[in-house]
Each structure stands twice: as C-alpha cells, then as structure tokens.
XYZ file of C-alpha atoms in Angstrom:
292
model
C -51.209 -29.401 -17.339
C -48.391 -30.207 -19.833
C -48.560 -26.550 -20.728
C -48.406 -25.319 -17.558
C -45.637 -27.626 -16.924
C -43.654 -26.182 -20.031
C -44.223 -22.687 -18.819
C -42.800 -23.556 -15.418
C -39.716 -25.018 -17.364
C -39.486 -22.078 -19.161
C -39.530 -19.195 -16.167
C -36.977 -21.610 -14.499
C -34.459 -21.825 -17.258
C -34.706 -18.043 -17.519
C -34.299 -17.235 -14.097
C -30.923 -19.477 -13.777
C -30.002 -17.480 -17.106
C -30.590 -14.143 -15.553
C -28.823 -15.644 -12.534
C -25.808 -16.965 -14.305
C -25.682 -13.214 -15.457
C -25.794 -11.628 -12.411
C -23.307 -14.139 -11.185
C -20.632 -13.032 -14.059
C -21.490 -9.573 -13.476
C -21.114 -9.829 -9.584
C -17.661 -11.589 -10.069
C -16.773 -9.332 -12.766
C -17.737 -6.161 -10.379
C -15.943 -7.572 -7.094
C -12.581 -8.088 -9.399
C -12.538 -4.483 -9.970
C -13.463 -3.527 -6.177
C -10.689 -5.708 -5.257
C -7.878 -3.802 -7.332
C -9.164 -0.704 -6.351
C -8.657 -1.643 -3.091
C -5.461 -3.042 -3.374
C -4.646 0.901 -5.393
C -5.806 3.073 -2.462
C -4.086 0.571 0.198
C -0.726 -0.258 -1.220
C -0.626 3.309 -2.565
C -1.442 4.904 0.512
C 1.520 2.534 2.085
C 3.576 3.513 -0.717
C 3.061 7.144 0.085
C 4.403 6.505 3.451
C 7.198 4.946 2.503
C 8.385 6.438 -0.601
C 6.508 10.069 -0.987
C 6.556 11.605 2.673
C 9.407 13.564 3.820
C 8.047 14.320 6.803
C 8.360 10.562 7.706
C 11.774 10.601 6.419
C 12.693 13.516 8.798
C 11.039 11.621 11.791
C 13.042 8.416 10.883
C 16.402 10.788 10.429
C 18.472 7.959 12.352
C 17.361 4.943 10.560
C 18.492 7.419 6.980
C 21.688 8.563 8.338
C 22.542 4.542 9.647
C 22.621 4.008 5.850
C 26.630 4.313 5.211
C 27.008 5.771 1.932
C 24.030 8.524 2.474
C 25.829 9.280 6.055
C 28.862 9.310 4.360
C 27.993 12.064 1.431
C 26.500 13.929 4.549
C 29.337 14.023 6.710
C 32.070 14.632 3.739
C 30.791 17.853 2.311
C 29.990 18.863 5.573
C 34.046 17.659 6.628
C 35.135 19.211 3.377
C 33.056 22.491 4.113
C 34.376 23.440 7.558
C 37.924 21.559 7.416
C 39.759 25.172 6.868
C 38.175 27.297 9.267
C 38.380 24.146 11.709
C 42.087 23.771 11.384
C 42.140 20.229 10.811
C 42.218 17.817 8.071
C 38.799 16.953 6.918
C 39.130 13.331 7.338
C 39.359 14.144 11.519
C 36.626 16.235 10.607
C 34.871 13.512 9.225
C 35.990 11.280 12.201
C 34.443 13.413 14.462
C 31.047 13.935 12.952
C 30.590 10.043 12.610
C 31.853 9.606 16.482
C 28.840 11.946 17.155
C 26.430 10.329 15.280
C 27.703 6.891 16.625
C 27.756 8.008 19.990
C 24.745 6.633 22.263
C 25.321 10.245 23.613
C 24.804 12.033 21.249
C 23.254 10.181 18.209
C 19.916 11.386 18.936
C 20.436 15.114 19.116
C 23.045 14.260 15.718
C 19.537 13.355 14.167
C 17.692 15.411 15.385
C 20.176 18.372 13.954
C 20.114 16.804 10.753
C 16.477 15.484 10.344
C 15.391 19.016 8.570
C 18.656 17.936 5.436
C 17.210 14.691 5.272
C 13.544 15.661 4.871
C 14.564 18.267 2.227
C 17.154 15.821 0.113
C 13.704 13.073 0.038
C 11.482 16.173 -1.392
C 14.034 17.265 -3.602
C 14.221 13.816 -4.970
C 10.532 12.922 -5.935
C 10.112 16.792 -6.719
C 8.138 18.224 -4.164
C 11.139 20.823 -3.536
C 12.005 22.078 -6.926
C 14.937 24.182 -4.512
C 18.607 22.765 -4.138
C 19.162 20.730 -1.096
C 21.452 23.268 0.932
C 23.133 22.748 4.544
C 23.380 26.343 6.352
C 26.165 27.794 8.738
C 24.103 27.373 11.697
C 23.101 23.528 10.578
C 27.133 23.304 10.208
C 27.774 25.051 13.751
C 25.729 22.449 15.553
C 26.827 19.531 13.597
C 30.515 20.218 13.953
C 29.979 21.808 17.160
C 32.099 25.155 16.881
C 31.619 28.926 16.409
C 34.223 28.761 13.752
C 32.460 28.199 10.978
C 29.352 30.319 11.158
C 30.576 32.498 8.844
C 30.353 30.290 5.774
C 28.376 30.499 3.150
C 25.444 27.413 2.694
C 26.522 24.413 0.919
C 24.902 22.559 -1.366
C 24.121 18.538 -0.823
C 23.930 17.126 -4.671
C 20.524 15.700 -4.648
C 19.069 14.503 -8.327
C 15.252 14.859 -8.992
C 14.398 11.623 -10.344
C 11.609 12.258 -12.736
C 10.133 8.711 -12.014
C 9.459 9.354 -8.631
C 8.047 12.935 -9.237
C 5.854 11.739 -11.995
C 4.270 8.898 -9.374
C 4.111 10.943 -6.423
C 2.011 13.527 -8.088
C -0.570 9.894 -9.893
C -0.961 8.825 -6.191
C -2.288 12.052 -5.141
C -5.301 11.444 -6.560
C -5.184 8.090 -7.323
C -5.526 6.828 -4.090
C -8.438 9.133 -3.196
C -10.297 7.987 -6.207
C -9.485 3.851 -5.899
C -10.785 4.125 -2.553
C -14.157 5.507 -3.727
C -14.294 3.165 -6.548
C -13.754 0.261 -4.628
C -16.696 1.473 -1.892
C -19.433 1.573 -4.764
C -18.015 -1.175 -6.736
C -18.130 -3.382 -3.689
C -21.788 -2.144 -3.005
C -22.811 -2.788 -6.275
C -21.249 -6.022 -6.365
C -23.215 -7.088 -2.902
C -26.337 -5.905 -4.177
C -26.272 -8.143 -7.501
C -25.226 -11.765 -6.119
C -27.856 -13.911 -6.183
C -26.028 -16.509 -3.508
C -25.251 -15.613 -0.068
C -22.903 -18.647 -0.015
C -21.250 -18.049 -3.226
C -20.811 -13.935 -1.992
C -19.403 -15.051 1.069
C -16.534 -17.049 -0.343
C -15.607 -14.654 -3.063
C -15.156 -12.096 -0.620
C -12.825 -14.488 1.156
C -10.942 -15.202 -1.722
C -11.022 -11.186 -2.426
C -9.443 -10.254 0.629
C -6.749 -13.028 0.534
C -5.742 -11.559 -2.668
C -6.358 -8.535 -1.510
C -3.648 -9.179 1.457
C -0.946 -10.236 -1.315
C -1.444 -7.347 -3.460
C -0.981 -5.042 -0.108
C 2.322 -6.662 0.591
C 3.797 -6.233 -2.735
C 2.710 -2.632 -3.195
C 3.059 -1.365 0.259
C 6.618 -3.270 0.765
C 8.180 -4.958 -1.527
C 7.892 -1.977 -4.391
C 9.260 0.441 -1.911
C 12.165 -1.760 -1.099
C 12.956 -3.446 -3.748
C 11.979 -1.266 -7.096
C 11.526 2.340 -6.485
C 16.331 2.407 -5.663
C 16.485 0.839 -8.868
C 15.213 4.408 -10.872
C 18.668 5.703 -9.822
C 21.692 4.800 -8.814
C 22.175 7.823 -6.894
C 22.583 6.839 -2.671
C 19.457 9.227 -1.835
C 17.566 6.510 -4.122
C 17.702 4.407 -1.087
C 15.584 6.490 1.329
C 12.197 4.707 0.297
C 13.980 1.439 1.095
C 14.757 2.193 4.347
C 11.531 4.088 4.755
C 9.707 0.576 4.052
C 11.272 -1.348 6.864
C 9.760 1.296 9.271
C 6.087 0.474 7.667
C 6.470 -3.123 7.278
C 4.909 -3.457 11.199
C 1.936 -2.033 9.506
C 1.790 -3.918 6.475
C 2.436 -6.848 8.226
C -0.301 -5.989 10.610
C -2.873 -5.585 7.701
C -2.135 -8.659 5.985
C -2.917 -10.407 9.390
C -6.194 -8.935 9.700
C -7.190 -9.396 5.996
C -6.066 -13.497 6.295
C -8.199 -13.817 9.178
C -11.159 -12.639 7.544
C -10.756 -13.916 4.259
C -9.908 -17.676 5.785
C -13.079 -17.234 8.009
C -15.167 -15.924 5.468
C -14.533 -19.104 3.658
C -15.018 -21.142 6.593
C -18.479 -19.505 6.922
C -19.337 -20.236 3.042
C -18.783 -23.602 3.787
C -20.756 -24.061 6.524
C -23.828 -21.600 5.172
C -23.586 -23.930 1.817
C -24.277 -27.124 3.945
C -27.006 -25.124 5.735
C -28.911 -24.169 2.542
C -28.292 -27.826 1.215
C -30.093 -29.726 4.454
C -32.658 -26.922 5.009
C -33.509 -26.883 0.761
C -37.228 -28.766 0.295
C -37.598 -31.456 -1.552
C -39.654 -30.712 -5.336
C -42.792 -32.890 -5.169
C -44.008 -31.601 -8.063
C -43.099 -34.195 -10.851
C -44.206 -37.124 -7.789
C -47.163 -35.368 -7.754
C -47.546 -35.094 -11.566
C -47.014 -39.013 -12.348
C -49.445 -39.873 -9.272
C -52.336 -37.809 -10.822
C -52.016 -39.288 -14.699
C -51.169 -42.738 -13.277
C-alpha cells in the first residue's frame, strides 16, 4: 500500500506542476490578448480621431470654432479677394467671421468650407501628397460675390508632418492584425486554464485594464500628444477631433467596467462555490484505520 500511496503522491505533485504551467502560460497568453486588444481598440479610436478626414469634414464647425485655424482660413481667403472686393481685407475678414458666427448662416459657412478642412487634415498625415488649395468658386460662396471668380486658386500652407504619415499608414494594418491576435490569443488562453474561478477573475482584471488602456489611446493621445509633433495650428485638428469621440470612448469604458467588476464579483462567488461543494479526502482516515 505504501507504494501505491507514493505513486499517488507522485501523479499529484505532477499534475499541480503541469498545472502551475498551464497557469503561467494562461496568464502569460491573456497578457498578450489584452494588449492586442487594447492595439485594435484605441487604434481604431485613434483612427477616428486623428487619421480620418472624412470625420474632420463632417465636424467642419467644431475645426473652424478653433480661432487660430479659422483665422489662417479666413485671412488668406480676406487677403485673396480684398482687391477685386474693393475693401480692406480686414472688413473682409470681418465679414467672413460674421458669417461663420452667424446662427444664420454658420452652418451653410461649414458646410462651404468642410471640403478645405478635410483636404488640409489629409494633407497633414499624408494621405494627399497635393497642396491644400481654396478655388474661385470655394471663394465666391465664402465671400459671397461674383467678383472674385476670376482668380486664380490659392494655396492654404498646410505642412505634412512625417510623424503622423508614418503612423497613419502602421495603423492600417495594425489594427486589423491586433484584433486577430487578440481573438486566438484569447481562445488559446481559455482553452489552457485549468481554474474556472481563477479564468474568471483574470478576465475581470483584463478588461479593467483593458478599459484604461482604451482611454489613453483612444483620447488622451489624440488630445494631448499627437499637436505636440508640430507646432503648426492644423496640428490641432486631432485634438478637436477627440472631443467628438470621447462619447464613445467614454461609452466603452462603461461597458468594459461593468463586466470586468462583475466578472470579479462572479469569481468570488464561483470560488466559495467550489470551496463548500469540494469533498472531503478520506483517504489517509482510511489508511491509519486499516494499519491501526
């Protein structure tokens, strides 16, 4: 019996070895599945925010509110049609910003200048390699005369920053490919545990941090970091970009707290399940009764 007894020992220790490892591996694996999650979310928000002109050009007004981007806007424009205008081009200037002030009018100013502001944001992360340039007819409806639709296009002095460029083109398929490697990591990861109740809480914990990571990628990097790569006013349009998708983010980070705090409420209670409903080993009681 004693060797019998050894040999039972023996399978046991090795099978809480080989679950220790598939513990550390299961950890190791839901790490990863977590930051490639956090990759293909926040980037995905990022590309909202900082790498979509289209979003810019739908969110024209909340650009063009920004004083010193409105005001490079409206003083080449001023500048541009001042002569033919017959007036100074600070009246000219005047004018525009009544018009774009103007509960009146603001919206069809936007709308008359969404198309500039969607091509200034490409030019600037490089998606338009072409100069930024404001046409007669673009000038006729902004100023609002006949006047000046003779004049040649004008060009708004947009930079390429090479920082943004060089990210906008990672995130293309970056996000695509953290999003698939964070589906089969987090399979894998499931399928190796050895503890429900132990699983259960690290995905909590996973999508807490998960919710963090969100918020700082999807918001605060748009806001905050990407205007410091230039100094340039144009540098700004992710910033203002990121208020519009901090609803969303917000949203998110709501949804991932909930589930991650009851996820952990649910390990706790599944652990104190598995701890009353566990049997009792008889097996050394019934060892000393036998030889006794």
């Amino acid at each position: 019996m004693s060797d019998t007894a050894a040999l039972r020992a023996r399978r046991r220790s090795q099978s809480a070895r080989l679950g220790d490892v598939r513990r550390t591996l299961a950890g190791l694996l839901f790490g990863l599945a977590y930051l490639c999650a956090s990759l293909a979310i926040g980037g995905w928000l990022l590309q909202r925010s900082a790498f979509s002109p289209d979003r810019s050009r739908d969110a024209a007004d909340a650009v063009l509110a920004d004083g010193p981007i409105r005001a490079q806007v409206v003083n080449l424009i001023a500048d541009a049609t001042a002569p033919q205008l017959g007036a100074p081009p600070a009246a000219v200037s005047a004018q525009i910003n009544g018009l774009l002030t103007s509960p009146a009018t603001a919206q069809a100013m936007s709308l008359e200048m969404a198309s500039i502001i969607h091509d200034a944001h490409a030019h600037l992360i490089g998606q338009q390699k072409a100069p930024v340039q404001i046409t007669a007819d673009q000038m006729r409806n902004i100023v609002r005369s006949d006047a000046v639709s003779s004049l040649p296009p004008i060009t708004l002095p947009v930079p390429e920053i090479g920082a943004l460029s060089f990210i906008r083109q990672l995130l293309t398929w970056l996000v695509p490919a953290a999003a698939i490697a964070a589906v089969l990591l987090g399979i894998v990861a499931l399928t190796t545990h050895p503890e429900r109740s132990v699983l259960v809480r690290s995905l909590g914990f996973g999508l807490l941090l998960l919710a963090v990571l969100i918020a700082l990628i999807g918001y605060v990097v748009p806001k905050f970091v990407v205007s410091t790569f230039s100094s340039n006013a144009w540098a700004r349009i992710p910033a203002l970009l990121a208020n519009d998708t901090l609803p969303l983010v917000i949203a998110l980070d709501v949804v991932l707290v909930g589930v991650g705090l009851a996820l952990l409420i649910g390990s706790g209670l599944l652990r104190r399940r598995q701890r009353w409903s566990a049997p009792v080993s008889t097996y050394r009681y019934n060892e000393e009764r036998r030889w006794g």
